[in-house]
XYZ file of C-alpha atoms in Angstrom:
256
model
C -275.558 -52.084 -33.762
C -272.092 -52.708 -32.311
C -270.963 -53.740 -35.801
C -273.067 -51.843 -38.385
C -270.877 -53.134 -41.220
C -272.196 -56.643 -40.630
C -275.777 -55.405 -41.072
C -275.150 -53.816 -44.475
C -275.360 -55.969 -47.606
C -275.267 -53.455 -50.486
C -272.237 -51.414 -51.646
C -274.116 -48.143 -52.272
C -276.045 -46.122 -49.696
C -279.275 -45.684 -51.689
C -279.334 -49.378 -52.584
C -278.897 -50.381 -48.939
C -281.571 -48.035 -47.605
C -284.081 -49.062 -50.294
C -283.402 -52.813 -50.086
C -286.345 -53.562 -47.780
C -288.788 -51.771 -50.063
C -287.376 -53.492 -53.158
C -287.797 -56.909 -51.557
C -291.420 -56.020 -50.729
C -292.142 -55.100 -54.344
C -292.616 -51.362 -53.864
C -292.379 -49.521 -57.190
C -289.201 -47.654 -58.070
C -290.688 -44.153 -57.856
C -292.129 -44.679 -54.365
C -288.926 -46.375 -53.233
C -286.830 -43.418 -54.398
C -289.095 -40.925 -52.643
C -289.058 -42.774 -49.326
C -285.308 -43.422 -49.502
C -284.579 -39.724 -50.073
C -286.892 -38.790 -47.193
C -285.219 -41.260 -44.813
C -281.743 -40.070 -45.809
C -282.744 -36.449 -45.156
C -284.063 -37.374 -41.709
C -280.813 -39.196 -40.919
C -278.615 -36.394 -42.259
C -277.208 -38.599 -45.021
C -278.856 -37.074 -48.077
C -275.670 -35.279 -49.275
C -273.967 -38.711 -49.361
C -276.816 -40.549 -51.092
C -274.672 -41.578 -54.076
C -271.626 -42.538 -52.007
C -270.424 -46.089 -51.392
C -271.130 -47.311 -47.855
C -267.427 -47.981 -47.319
C -266.692 -44.233 -47.498
C -268.796 -43.487 -44.399
C -267.650 -43.232 -40.799
C -268.630 -45.736 -38.110
C -271.401 -43.470 -36.812
C -272.709 -42.721 -40.299
C -272.993 -46.450 -41.025
C -275.190 -46.734 -37.938
C -277.425 -44.066 -39.390
C -277.611 -45.987 -42.669
C -278.953 -49.030 -40.807
C -281.529 -46.807 -39.067
C -282.523 -45.195 -42.382
C -283.033 -48.644 -43.931
C -285.667 -49.282 -41.244
C -287.252 -45.814 -41.366
C -288.184 -46.278 -45.046
C -290.540 -49.056 -43.922
C -292.400 -46.473 -41.794
C -292.418 -48.535 -38.575
C -294.273 -47.545 -35.414
C -291.677 -49.122 -33.106
C -287.905 -49.405 -33.536
C -285.712 -51.648 -31.352
C -282.029 -50.727 -31.245
C -279.318 -52.919 -29.709
C -276.390 -50.895 -28.317
C -276.759 -47.866 -30.636
C -273.984 -45.983 -28.799
C -271.454 -48.838 -28.654
C -267.952 -47.876 -29.791
C -268.714 -44.129 -29.759
C -266.937 -41.384 -27.842
C -268.811 -38.751 -25.829
C -269.422 -36.368 -28.735
C -270.639 -39.052 -31.112
C -272.880 -40.924 -28.680
C -274.406 -37.597 -27.667
C -275.126 -36.919 -31.347
C -276.748 -40.324 -31.892
C -278.910 -39.904 -28.772
C -280.032 -36.431 -29.890
C -280.842 -37.926 -33.283
C -282.947 -40.702 -31.718
C -284.717 -38.136 -29.535
C -285.534 -36.165 -32.687
C -287.025 -39.279 -34.314
C -289.188 -39.852 -31.256
C -290.430 -36.267 -30.985
C -290.879 -35.361 -34.660
C -291.991 -38.683 -36.144
C -293.796 -40.067 -33.099
C -291.611 -43.174 -33.383
C -291.424 -45.396 -30.300
C -287.797 -46.363 -29.670
C -286.821 -49.300 -27.454
C -283.097 -49.219 -26.722
C -280.962 -52.051 -25.356
C -277.776 -50.810 -23.705
C -275.349 -51.428 -20.841
C -274.690 -47.690 -20.433
C -277.038 -46.944 -17.545
C -275.412 -43.554 -16.988
C -276.341 -42.482 -20.512
C -279.901 -43.805 -20.242
C -280.450 -41.991 -16.946
C -279.292 -38.654 -18.332
C -281.299 -38.995 -21.542
C -284.577 -40.204 -20.038
C -284.625 -38.126 -16.846
C -286.048 -34.611 -16.746
C -284.078 -32.894 -13.923
C -286.963 -30.600 -12.994
C -289.504 -33.433 -12.800
C -287.065 -35.560 -10.777
C -286.464 -32.706 -8.336
C -290.200 -32.093 -7.956
C -290.861 -35.778 -7.290
C -288.050 -36.030 -4.725
C -289.379 -32.981 -2.925
C -292.917 -34.428 -2.828
C -291.699 -37.515 -0.927
C -290.206 -35.367 1.841
C -286.716 -34.379 0.671
C -285.994 -30.652 1.294
C -286.562 -28.656 -1.873
C -283.133 -26.979 -1.648
C -281.461 -30.396 -1.913
C -283.820 -31.501 -4.691
C -283.143 -28.332 -6.666
C -279.385 -28.697 -6.186
C -279.646 -32.213 -7.625
C -281.566 -30.906 -10.644
C -278.901 -28.284 -11.326
C -276.135 -30.879 -10.997
C -277.850 -33.158 -13.515
C -278.139 -30.297 -15.980
C -274.429 -29.540 -15.720
C -273.109 -33.112 -15.983
C -273.198 -33.192 -19.824
C -271.462 -29.794 -19.977
C -268.747 -30.948 -17.584
C -268.225 -34.113 -19.631
C -267.948 -32.015 -22.779
C -265.408 -29.725 -21.114
C -263.365 -32.727 -19.981
C -263.219 -34.129 -23.525
C -262.335 -30.713 -24.964
C -259.495 -30.131 -22.472
C -258.253 -33.699 -22.917
C -258.101 -33.296 -26.701
C -256.288 -29.969 -26.308
C -253.723 -31.559 -24.004
C -253.258 -34.501 -26.383
C -252.701 -32.072 -29.278
C -249.870 -30.543 -27.257
C -248.181 -33.922 -26.971
C -249.354 -34.847 -23.465
C -249.908 -38.621 -23.471
C -253.199 -39.783 -21.933
C -253.399 -43.349 -23.210
C -252.071 -46.597 -21.744
C -248.794 -45.965 -23.574
C -247.756 -43.645 -20.751
C -246.847 -44.906 -17.291
C -249.330 -44.856 -14.437
C -247.660 -41.967 -12.593
C -247.391 -39.976 -15.807
C -251.093 -40.543 -16.616
C -252.132 -39.455 -13.117
C -250.161 -36.215 -13.524
C -251.599 -35.602 -16.966
C -255.184 -36.222 -15.820
C -254.585 -33.878 -12.883
C -253.686 -31.215 -15.427
C -257.234 -31.618 -16.782
C -259.085 -31.974 -13.487
C -257.910 -28.695 -11.939
C -258.928 -26.411 -14.866
C -262.215 -28.308 -14.980
C -262.798 -27.753 -11.256
C -262.128 -24.034 -11.624
C -264.596 -23.705 -14.516
C -267.176 -25.693 -12.521
C -266.712 -23.439 -9.489
C -267.358 -20.408 -11.700
C -270.659 -21.930 -12.844
C -271.644 -22.730 -9.272
C -270.924 -19.145 -8.273
C -273.081 -17.768 -11.103
C -275.985 -20.092 -10.252
C -275.770 -19.436 -6.496
C -275.816 -15.658 -7.059
C -278.856 -15.981 -9.306
C -280.649 -18.146 -6.728
C -279.839 -15.705 -3.946
C -281.265 -12.796 -5.939
C -284.482 -14.771 -6.402
C -284.788 -15.385 -2.664
C -284.096 -19.110 -2.995
C -284.211 -21.020 0.305
C -285.951 -18.320 2.357
C -289.241 -20.227 2.571
C -289.982 -23.790 3.591
C -291.672 -24.812 0.351
C -291.948 -23.918 -3.301
C -294.205 -24.503 -6.270
C -292.850 -26.871 -8.938
C -293.706 -25.919 -12.488
C -292.728 -29.388 -13.817
C -294.487 -31.454 -11.159
C -296.786 -34.185 -12.463
C -299.021 -36.396 -10.353
C -298.398 -40.124 -10.517
C -300.846 -41.886 -12.795
C -302.428 -45.289 -12.250
C -299.803 -46.903 -14.477
C -297.026 -45.212 -12.465
C -298.340 -46.761 -9.251
C -298.598 -50.176 -10.911
C -294.984 -49.982 -12.120
C -293.766 -48.927 -8.657
C -295.646 -51.788 -6.990
C -294.342 -54.334 -9.496
C -290.801 -53.026 -9.034
C -291.008 -53.388 -5.262
C -292.425 -56.917 -5.621
C -289.659 -57.864 -8.066
C -286.911 -56.541 -5.769
C -288.343 -58.368 -2.755
C -288.715 -61.597 -4.746
C -285.159 -61.303 -6.094
C -283.759 -60.777 -2.592
C -285.808 -63.705 -1.237
C -284.620 -66.044 -3.987
C -281.015 -64.897 -3.518
C -281.196 -65.469 0.234
C -282.928 -68.849 -0.107
C -280.392 -69.982 -2.695
C -277.435 -69.130 -0.530
C -276.494 -66.055 -2.573
C -275.762 -68.228 -5.627
C -278.568 -66.847 -7.803
């Protein structure tokens, strides 16, 4: 999905989305119904009669997804769905994919190099904190980690917002400016961001103190889930894979 334009073969949106059904001989009435439904799910229904060339990069990605949704698949494999997107747009596409998974029961397999994004999207902070605490890590540290994970997206959003505001005022942030100039300009973003973050930390710490957080040695985790048989199998296989990879690397003289 790095280049959605290369995946589109029809000039009009409705024609592109319905192409798979047309090739399979689905009648026109059923094709129209399923195309309209897929476009509504993807937020493209208002543009149904537009040419594909009039859409943005992100909207073209949604067209390619809609052209698969009309086939009513059980599993969808996406290759780099967030490639070429800024923070706001890749957050939107990930929220959209999450909606497809939750509302349609669609299994989504995503191929990506953005491990940071995958971690934030697939990790429930409360469950992670509960699991870390169960293996012996103090619950105060585990809870602090959960709070930090919840605030990371907000901090990223604030950074982008402040950066755009500074750029609108004529402060150069791109490679066009010199290194020293860019460092100064980024510093102008970092300090306001740190102050806003400190305010959030203060609010959270006051709330935790009022609730008596940290006064007892343990706590009950609402989001804790016991490891299932499949979880244990995956953990064992992961450990075996890591050991085997290290053994092969060592035996091969670190050339593997």
